[in-house]
Coordinates of C-alpha atoms in Angstrom, one line a residue:
S1 CA 128.6 37.4 279.7
A2 CA 129.2 36.5 284.0
L3 CA 132.4 35.4 283.5
W4 CA 133.4 37.7 281.7
P5 CA 131.9 41.1 282.0
P6 CA 132.1 43.9 279.3
A7 CA 134.2 46.6 280.0
P8 CA 132.6 49.8 281.4
A9 CA 132.0 52.7 278.9
P10 CA 135.1 55.3 279.7
V11 CA 137.3 52.3 279.5
R12 CA 136.1 50.9 276.0
G13 CA 136.2 55.2 275.2
A14 CA 139.8 55.0 276.5
L15 CA 140.7 52.3 274.7
R16 CA 139.4 52.8 271.2
R17 CA 141.5 55.4 270.5
P18 CA 144.9 54.1 270.8
L19 CA 144.0 51.0 269.2
G20 CA 142.8 52.9 266.2
L21 CA 146.1 54.7 266.3
L22 CA 147.8 51.2 266.2
R23 CA 145.7 49.9 263.8
R24 CA 146.5 53.0 261.2
Q25 CA 149.8 52.2 261.8
A26 CA 149.9 48.9 260.9
L27 CA 148.1 49.7 257.8
L28 CA 150.6 52.4 257.5
T29 CA 153.3 50.4 258.0
L30 CA 152.2 47.4 255.4
G31 CA 151.1 49.5 252.4
C32 CA 154.5 51.6 252.6
S33 CA 156.3 48.6 252.6
A34 CA 154.6 46.7 250.0
S35 CA 155.2 50.3 247.9
V36 CA 158.9 49.6 248.4
L37 CA 158.7 46.0 246.9
G38 CA 156.7 47.4 244.3
L39 CA 159.6 49.7 242.9
V40 CA 161.8 46.9 243.1
V41 CA 159.1 44.9 240.8
R42 CA 158.7 47.8 238.8
G43 CA 162.5 48.1 238.1
S44 CA 162.9 44.5 237.2
P45 CA 162.9 43.1 233.5
P46 CA 160.4 40.7 232.2
V47 CA 161.6 37.0 231.9
A48 CA 161.5 35.7 228.9
A49 CA 161.5 32.0 230.4
R50 CA 158.8 32.7 232.9
A51 CA 156.4 34.1 230.2
D52 CA 157.9 37.6 230.8
R53 CA 156.4 37.6 234.6
A54 CA 158.9 39.9 236.5
N55 CA 160.6 38.1 239.2
V56 CA 162.4 39.2 242.2
G57 CA 165.5 37.1 243.9
G58 CA 164.0 33.7 242.6
I59 CA 160.7 34.0 244.6
D60 CA 157.7 32.5 243.3
E61 CA 155.5 35.2 241.3
N62 CA 152.4 34.5 242.9
V63 CA 154.2 34.7 246.3
T64 CA 155.4 38.3 245.5
A65 CA 152.0 39.1 244.3
M66 CA 149.9 38.3 247.2
I67 CA 152.6 40.1 249.4
L68 CA 152.0 43.1 247.1
V69 CA 147.9 42.6 247.0
T70 CA 148.1 42.7 250.4
G71 CA 149.6 45.5 251.2
F72 CA 147.7 47.2 248.1
A73 CA 144.3 46.4 250.1
A74 CA 145.8 48.4 252.9
L75 CA 147.0 51.2 251.0
V76 CA 143.2 51.6 249.1
Y77 CA 141.8 51.4 252.5
L78 CA 143.8 54.5 253.9
V79 CA 143.2 56.7 250.4
T80 CA 139.3 55.5 251.4
Q81 CA 139.7 57.1 254.8
M82 CA 141.5 60.1 254.2
G83 CA 141.4 63.2 252.3
G84 CA 143.7 65.7 251.0
P85 CA 147.2 65.2 250.5
R86 CA 147.7 61.9 252.4
A87 CA 145.1 60.4 250.4
A88 CA 146.9 61.5 247.4
F89 CA 149.9 59.9 248.4
F90 CA 148.4 56.9 249.3
G91 CA 146.7 56.7 246.1
L92 CA 150.1 57.3 244.3
A93 CA 151.4 54.3 246.3
A94 CA 148.5 52.1 245.8
V95 CA 149.4 52.6 241.7
V96 CA 152.6 51.6 242.3
T97 CA 151.8 48.9 244.0
G98 CA 148.6 47.7 242.0
V99 CA 150.8 47.9 239.0
A100 CA 153.6 46.2 240.3
T101 CA 151.2 43.4 241.3
L102 CA 150.5 43.0 237.7
H103 CA 153.8 43.6 236.5
T104 CA 154.9 39.7 237.9
G105 CA 152.3 38.6 235.8
S106 CA 150.2 36.3 238.5
R107 CA 146.6 36.2 237.3
T108 CA 146.0 35.1 241.0
G109 CA 147.5 38.3 241.8
A110 CA 145.0 40.4 239.0
V111 CA 142.3 38.8 239.7
A112 CA 142.9 39.8 243.8
A113 CA 143.6 43.2 242.9
A114 CA 140.7 43.4 241.5
A115 CA 138.4 41.9 243.7
V116 CA 139.9 44.9 246.2
L117 CA 139.3 47.3 243.9
V118 CA 135.7 45.9 243.8
V119 CA 135.2 45.4 247.6
A120 CA 136.4 49.0 248.2
L121 CA 134.0 50.4 245.5
L122 CA 131.1 49.0 247.1
L123 CA 132.0 50.2 250.4
L124 CA 132.4 53.5 249.3
I125 CA 128.9 53.4 247.2
R126 CA 127.3 52.0 250.4
Q127 CA 128.6 55.3 252.6
E128 CA 127.5 57.7 250.0
R129 CA 124.2 58.0 251.4
M130 CA 125.9 59.5 254.8
R131 CA 129.0 60.6 253.0
P132 CA 128.1 62.5 249.8
V133 CA 131.8 62.4 249.4
A134 CA 132.4 58.7 249.3
G135 CA 130.4 59.0 245.5
F136 CA 133.1 61.4 244.0
R137 CA 135.6 59.4 245.7
A138 CA 134.5 56.1 244.6
A139 CA 134.5 57.7 241.0
G140 CA 137.9 58.7 241.6
I141 CA 139.1 55.4 242.4
M142 CA 137.5 54.2 238.7
F143 CA 139.0 56.7 237.1
L144 CA 142.5 56.3 238.5
A145 CA 142.4 52.4 238.2
Y146 CA 141.7 52.7 234.6
L147 CA 144.1 55.4 233.3
S148 CA 147.2 53.2 235.6
F149 CA 145.9 50.2 233.7
M150 CA 145.9 51.3 230.4
A151 CA 149.6 53.4 231.1
A152 CA 150.9 50.2 232.2
S153 CA 149.5 48.2 229.4
Q154 CA 151.0 51.0 226.8
A155 CA 154.4 50.7 228.7
G156 CA 154.5 47.4 228.2
L157 CA 154.7 46.0 232.0
L158 CA 151.3 44.1 231.5
P159 CA 152.6 40.3 230.8
Q160 CA 150.4 39.0 227.8
R161 CA 149.3 36.1 230.1
V162 CA 147.4 39.1 232.6
L163 CA 145.9 41.3 229.4
D164 CA 144.4 37.5 228.1
L165 CA 142.1 37.5 231.3
L166 CA 140.4 40.2 229.8
D167 CA 139.1 37.8 227.4
Q168 CA 139.9 34.3 228.3
G169 CA 139.6 34.1 232.2
L170 CA 141.7 32.0 234.5
S171 CA 142.2 29.3 231.9
A172 CA 144.2 32.3 229.2
S173 CA 146.7 30.6 227.3
D174 CA 147.4 27.5 230.0
S175 CA 145.4 24.5 228.4
E176 CA 146.6 22.5 231.8
R177 CA 145.2 24.5 234.2
G178 CA 142.1 24.7 231.7
L179 CA 141.9 21.1 231.9
I180 CA 142.4 20.9 236.0
I181 CA 139.7 23.5 236.5
D182 CA 137.3 21.5 234.0
L183 CA 138.3 18.3 236.0
Y184 CA 137.7 19.9 239.1
R185 CA 134.0 20.7 238.2
Q186 CA 133.1 17.5 237.3
T187 CA 134.4 16.0 240.0
I188 CA 133.4 18.4 242.9
G189 CA 130.8 15.8 244.3
H190 CA 133.5 13.7 245.3
W191 CA 135.9 15.6 247.3
A192 CA 133.7 18.8 248.2
Y193 CA 133.2 17.8 251.8
F194 CA 136.5 15.8 252.6
G195 CA 139.1 16.7 250.6
V196 CA 141.2 15.0 248.0
G197 CA 142.8 13.0 250.4
V198 CA 146.2 13.7 252.3
G199 CA 149.4 14.6 249.9
N200 CA 146.8 14.9 247.1
D201 CA 146.7 17.7 245.0
A202 CA 145.4 18.4 241.2
N203 CA 146.9 15.5 240.0
Y204 CA 145.0 13.2 241.7
L205 CA 142.5 14.0 238.9
Y206 CA 144.6 12.2 235.9

């Protein structure tokens, strides 16, 4: 625009590399930090009073899962962009972080982790025409995710509430949540555009 003209091509070229490095460093920091947290979560025993969910420091499991999933997304992205030993290292870190997300027992976290994998696979499949290796990488990610899930299940790291997602969906083993979801669907026309009102939450449906 006239008020803010675009930067000359040499300037854009000079900025692209340092900005790209900063972005990669930010993803590295985020992913590695999440994998360290994943190791802590992985070492936490399931809490019977919390439906066998792993709890760290009394923090809500959904919050922990969202932090882990954010790092998991960064690690999966790095795996899709790198090759060789670095891709293997970040792949291992992604496995640790992903399994830890499931170990928290957060079904929201489990769905988010699955969504990250689906988006990554779709992007790789889209790149397959230009980069044939992308197809092999997508197949490798799928195979590794399957093996990791089965191994974690066999090791007893996945709470039953997470496993029930495969059979019953988000309302698995939680009749109250299922009722709330059904009520939301029935009343969506009343609040879809203007919300449920200041200070209200799902309880207003009752």
